[in-house]
Coordinates of C-alpha atoms and ligand atoms in Angstrom, one line a residue:
X164 CA -0.3 0.0 0.1
X165 CA 0.9 3.7 -0.6
X166 CA 0.7 6.3 1.4
X167 CA 2.3 9.4 0.2
X168 CA 2.8 11.1 -3.1
X169 CA 4.9 13.9 -4.6
X170 CA 3.7 15.7 -7.5
X171 CA 4.6 19.1 -8.9
X172 CA 2.7 21.8 -10.7
X173 CA 3.8 22.0 -14.1
X174 CA 5.4 25.3 -14.9
X175 CA 4.5 27.8 -18.3
X176 CA 7.6 26.2 -20.1
X177 CA 5.9 22.8 -20.0
X178 CA 5.0 23.8 -23.7
X179 CA 8.6 23.4 -24.6
X180 CA 8.9 20.1 -22.9
X181 CA 11.2 17.3 -24.5
X182 CA 9.5 15.6 -27.0
X183 CA 9.5 13.2 -30.0
X184 CA 6.0 13.0 -30.5
X185 CA 3.8 15.2 -32.9
X186 CA 0.9 15.6 -31.1
X187 CA 1.0 19.2 -30.9
X188 CA 2.1 21.6 -28.1
X189 CA 0.3 21.4 -24.7
X190 CA -2.1 24.0 -24.0
X191 CA -0.9 25.6 -20.2
X192 CA -4.1 26.1 -18.9
X193 CA -5.7 22.7 -19.6
X194 CA -2.4 21.3 -18.4
X195 CA -2.7 23.1 -15.1
X196 CA -6.7 21.8 -15.0
X197 CA -5.4 18.2 -15.6
X198 CA -2.8 18.2 -12.9
X199 CA -5.4 19.6 -10.3
X200 CA -7.7 16.5 -11.1
X201 CA -4.5 14.1 -11.3
X202 CA -3.8 15.3 -7.8
X203 CA -7.9 15.0 -6.9
X204 CA -7.2 11.2 -8.2
X205 CA -4.3 10.7 -6.1
X206 CA -6.3 11.6 -3.2
X207 CA -9.1 9.2 -3.5
X208 CA -6.8 6.4 -3.6
X209 CA -6.0 7.8 -0.2
X210 CA -2.6 9.3 -0.6
X211 CA -1.7 12.4 1.5
X212 CA -0.2 14.4 -1.6
X213 CA 2.5 17.2 -1.5
X214 CA 2.1 19.6 -4.5
X215 CA 5.2 21.4 -5.2
X216 CA 5.6 24.5 -6.7
X217 CA 6.3 24.9 -10.3
X218 CA 9.7 25.1 -11.5
X219 CA 10.1 27.6 -13.8
X220 CA 14.0 26.8 -15.2
X221 CA 13.0 23.0 -15.8
X222 CA 10.2 22.9 -18.7
X223 CA 9.8 18.8 -17.6
X224 CA 10.0 19.4 -13.8
X225 CA 6.6 18.2 -13.7
X226 CA 7.6 14.8 -14.3
X227 CA 8.7 14.2 -10.9
X228 CA 8.8 10.1 -11.0
X229 CA 12.1 10.5 -13.2
X230 CA 14.4 12.3 -10.7
X231 CA 13.9 9.8 -7.5
X232 CA 13.1 5.9 -7.1
X233 CA 11.3 5.8 -3.6
X234 CA 11.4 2.3 -2.0
X235 CA 10.2 0.9 1.3
X236 CA 13.7 1.3 2.6
X237 CA 15.4 4.1 0.6
X238 CA 15.2 7.0 -1.7
X239 CA 17.5 7.1 -4.6
X240 CA 18.2 10.3 -6.4
X241 CA 18.5 9.4 -10.2
X242 CA 20.9 11.5 -12.7
X243 CA 18.8 11.9 -15.7
X244 CA 19.9 10.8 -19.0
X245 CA 18.5 14.0 -20.6
X246 CA 20.7 17.0 -20.0
X247 CA 18.4 19.6 -19.6
X248 CA 16.5 17.7 -16.8
X249 CA 19.6 17.1 -14.6
X250 CA 19.2 20.0 -12.5
X251 CA 15.9 19.0 -11.5
X252 CA 17.2 16.6 -8.9
X253 CA 18.3 19.0 -6.4
X254 CA 15.1 20.5 -6.5
X255 CA 13.5 17.4 -5.2
X256 CA 16.2 16.7 -2.9
X257 CA 14.8 18.2 0.2
X258 CA 11.3 17.0 -0.2
X259 CA 12.7 13.4 -0.5
X260 CA 14.8 14.1 2.7
X261 CA 11.6 15.0 4.4
X262 CA 10.2 11.5 3.9
X263 CA 13.3 9.4 4.2
X264 CA 16.2 8.8 6.6
X265 CA 18.1 7.0 3.9
X266 CA 19.1 8.8 0.6
X267 CA 21.0 7.5 -2.1
X268 CA 22.1 9.1 -5.6
X269 CA 23.3 7.9 -8.9
X270 CA 26.4 9.5 -10.2
X271 CA 27.9 10.2 -13.5
X272 CA 28.6 8.5 -15.9
X273 CA 25.8 6.4 -14.4
X274 CA 22.4 8.2 -15.7
X275 CA 19.0 6.9 -14.8
X276 CA 15.4 8.0 -15.1
X277 CA 13.0 6.0 -12.8
X278 CA 10.4 6.1 -15.6
X279 CA 12.9 3.5 -16.6
X280 CA 12.2 1.4 -13.2
X281 CA 9.5 -0.9 -12.4
X282 CA 9.2 -2.1 -9.0
X283 CA 7.4 -5.8 -8.7
X284 CA 7.7 -6.4 -4.6
X285 CA 11.2 -6.1 -3.7
X286 CA 12.6 -6.4 -7.1
X287 CA 13.2 -3.6 -9.7
X288 CA 13.2 -3.9 -13.4
X289 CA 15.5 -1.4 -14.8
X290 CA 15.1 -0.4 -18.7
X291 CA 18.3 0.6 -20.5
X292 CA 17.1 3.3 -22.7
X293 CA 18.3 6.7 -24.2
X294 CA 17.9 8.2 -20.8
X295 CA 19.3 5.1 -18.3
X296 CA 22.6 3.3 -19.1
X297 CA 24.3 0.6 -18.1
X298 CA 26.7 2.3 -15.6
X299 CA 23.4 3.9 -14.1
X300 CA 21.4 0.5 -13.6
X301 CA 24.8 -1.3 -11.9
X302 CA 24.9 1.6 -9.2
X303 CA 21.2 1.2 -9.0
X304 CA 21.4 -2.3 -8.3
X305 CA 24.1 -2.2 -5.8
X306 CA 22.2 0.5 -3.8
X307 CA 19.0 -2.0 -4.0
X308 CA 21.2 -4.7 -2.7
X309 CA 22.7 -2.9 0.1
X310 CA 18.9 -2.6 1.4
X311 CA 18.2 -6.4 0.7
X312 CA 16.3 -5.6 -2.5
X313 CA 17.0 -6.8 -5.8
X314 CA 17.5 -5.0 -9.6
X315 CA 17.8 -6.8 -13.2
X316 CA 18.2 -5.0 -16.2
X317 CA 15.7 -4.9 -19.4
X318 CA 16.7 -3.6 -23.0
X319 CA 14.1 -1.8 -24.7
X320 CA 14.2 -0.2 -28.3
X321 CA 10.7 1.3 -28.7
X322 CA 9.8 3.4 -26.2
X323 CA 11.1 6.4 -24.3
X324 CA 11.1 4.7 -20.8
X325 CA 10.5 1.1 -19.7
X326 CA 6.9 2.4 -18.1
X327 CA 6.2 3.7 -21.3
X328 CA 4.9 0.0 -22.3
X329 CA 4.4 -1.6 -18.7
X330 CA 2.5 -1.2 -15.9
X331 CA 2.6 -3.4 -12.9
X332 CA -0.8 -3.9 -11.4
X333 CA 0.1 -6.1 -7.9
X334 CA -1.1 -9.6 -7.8
X335 CA 1.0 -10.9 -10.6
X336 CA -0.8 -9.1 -12.8
X337 CA 1.4 -7.0 -15.9
X338 CA -0.1 -4.6 -18.2
X339 CA 2.5 -4.7 -21.1
X340 CA 2.3 -3.5 -24.7
X341 CA 4.8 -3.9 -28.0
X342 CA 8.1 -5.1 -27.7
X343 CA 7.3 -6.0 -23.8
X344 CA 4.6 -8.7 -24.7
X345 CA 7.5 -11.5 -25.7
X346 CA 10.1 -10.8 -23.3
X347 CA 11.2 -13.9 -21.5
X348 CA 11.5 -12.0 -18.3
X349 CA 7.9 -11.0 -18.1
X350 CA 6.6 -14.4 -19.0
X351 CA 5.9 -15.7 -15.6
X352 CA 3.4 -12.4 -15.3
X353 CA -0.3 -12.8 -16.0
X354 CA 0.3 -10.2 -19.0
X355 CA -2.7 -8.1 -19.9
X356 CA -2.3 -7.3 -23.2
X357 CA -2.6 -3.4 -24.3
X358 CA -3.9 -3.3 -27.8
X359 CA -1.0 -1.2 -29.8
X360 CA -4.0 1.4 -31.1
X361 CA -4.2 2.0 -27.2
X362 CA -0.6 2.0 -26.3
X363 CA -0.2 5.2 -24.2
X364 CA -2.6 3.5 -21.6
X365 CA 0.0 0.7 -20.9
X366 CA 1.4 3.3 -18.6
X367 CA -1.7 3.0 -16.1
X368 CA -1.0 3.2 -12.4
X369 CA -2.0 0.7 -9.5
X370 CA -2.4 2.6 -6.4
X371 CA -3.9 0.7 -3.2
X372 CA -6.4 -1.5 -5.4
X373 CA -7.4 1.5 -8.1
X374 CA -5.7 1.8 -11.3
X375 CA -5.4 5.3 -12.9
X376 CA -6.1 4.9 -16.4
X377 CA -5.3 7.8 -19.1
X378 CA -8.8 9.1 -20.0
X379 CA -9.7 8.0 -23.7
X380 CA -8.7 4.2 -23.8
X381 CA -12.1 2.4 -23.6
X382 CA -10.4 -0.9 -24.3
X383 CA -7.9 -0.8 -21.5
X384 CA -10.7 0.3 -19.2
X385 CA -12.4 -2.4 -20.0
X386 CA -9.8 -5.0 -19.9
X387 CA -8.6 -3.9 -16.6
X388 CA -12.0 -3.5 -15.1
X389 CA -12.5 -7.3 -16.4
X390 CA -9.3 -8.1 -14.1
X391 CA -11.0 -7.1 -10.9
X392 CA -9.8 -3.6 -10.4
X393 CA -11.6 -0.3 -9.7
X394 CA -10.8 2.2 -12.4
X395 CA -10.1 6.0 -12.1
X396 CA -9.5 7.7 -15.6
X397 CA -7.6 10.9 -15.6
X398 CA -7.4 13.1 -18.5
X399 CA -3.5 13.7 -19.0
X400 CA -3.5 14.3 -22.8
X401 CA -1.7 17.7 -22.5
X402 CA 1.6 15.6 -20.8
X403 CA 1.1 12.9 -23.7
X404 CA 2.0 15.8 -26.2
X405 CA 5.0 15.7 -24.7
X406 CA 5.6 12.1 -23.9
X407 CA 4.4 12.5 -20.5
X408 CA 2.8 9.2 -19.0
X409 CA 0.2 8.8 -16.4
X410 CA 2.9 7.5 -13.9
X411 CA 5.4 10.1 -14.3
X412 CA 3.4 12.9 -12.8
X413 CA 4.1 11.4 -9.5
X414 CA 6.2 9.7 -6.9
X415 CA 4.5 7.2 -4.9
X416 CA 5.4 5.5 -1.8
Ligands
LIG574 C1 11.0 14.0 -21.0 O1 11.1 13.7 -22.3 O2 11.5 13.8 -20.5 C2 9.5 14.5 -20.7 N1 9.1 15.2 -22.2 C3 8.6 13.4 -20.5 C4 9.0 12.5 -19.1 C5 8.0 11.4 -19.5 N2 8.8 10.5 -17.8 C6 8.4 9.1 -18.3 O3 7.5 8.6 -18.5 N3 8.4 8.7 -16.7

């Protein structure tokens, strides 16, 4: 069960967020409204939510999930692979220290963004991507092992972050799409296949029994409901325009 979440209000510069998609430029007013509803959804799941002020110097700073990994035993500040995002880490550090005694850190040449890290119990799958390198994964695994947890790497080719195409719903249920459907390391899970036409919604988030699903993906809503979960849809379309998934708008722990 999760107790807390940290989010950050998007700044006006979010319109210049990094993107490899061509869904257009986010509308700032809509992004703010969607963020407020996202925070509401986290609260509905029973979380106490810390909403940090906008950080105007960093266009992508609302995607707080990438800058820290929050485990039950320690928090690990990352070293984002995107140079423009590296400075976000120092702005989340004080908040992380408010919740954790044990705070670790990934250092260069190691690079990680925690959107590449999926927690399954005490094990963490770490995607090797354009943002997370082997040195970063090695450091991450060493830190996890220090706290009696474990990690392993997963290669990925088609998507930005590991959790762009995967979402663990607990109880051995794993949402998966595209290249992740056939990866040997995930075959032990009950794979819930997300249709390629709804691929964005593979990044849905389990929180205390409810699954937050991005709005606009009826097929995904249906199969998650069929799997026995309560669903809360959240419109994050403005964030999708800059490759932001539902999970990356919060740290949950
Ligand atoms: C980026 O490219 O870094 C942001 N525009 C989106 C980050 C999305 N983060 C995530 O999926 N964990």
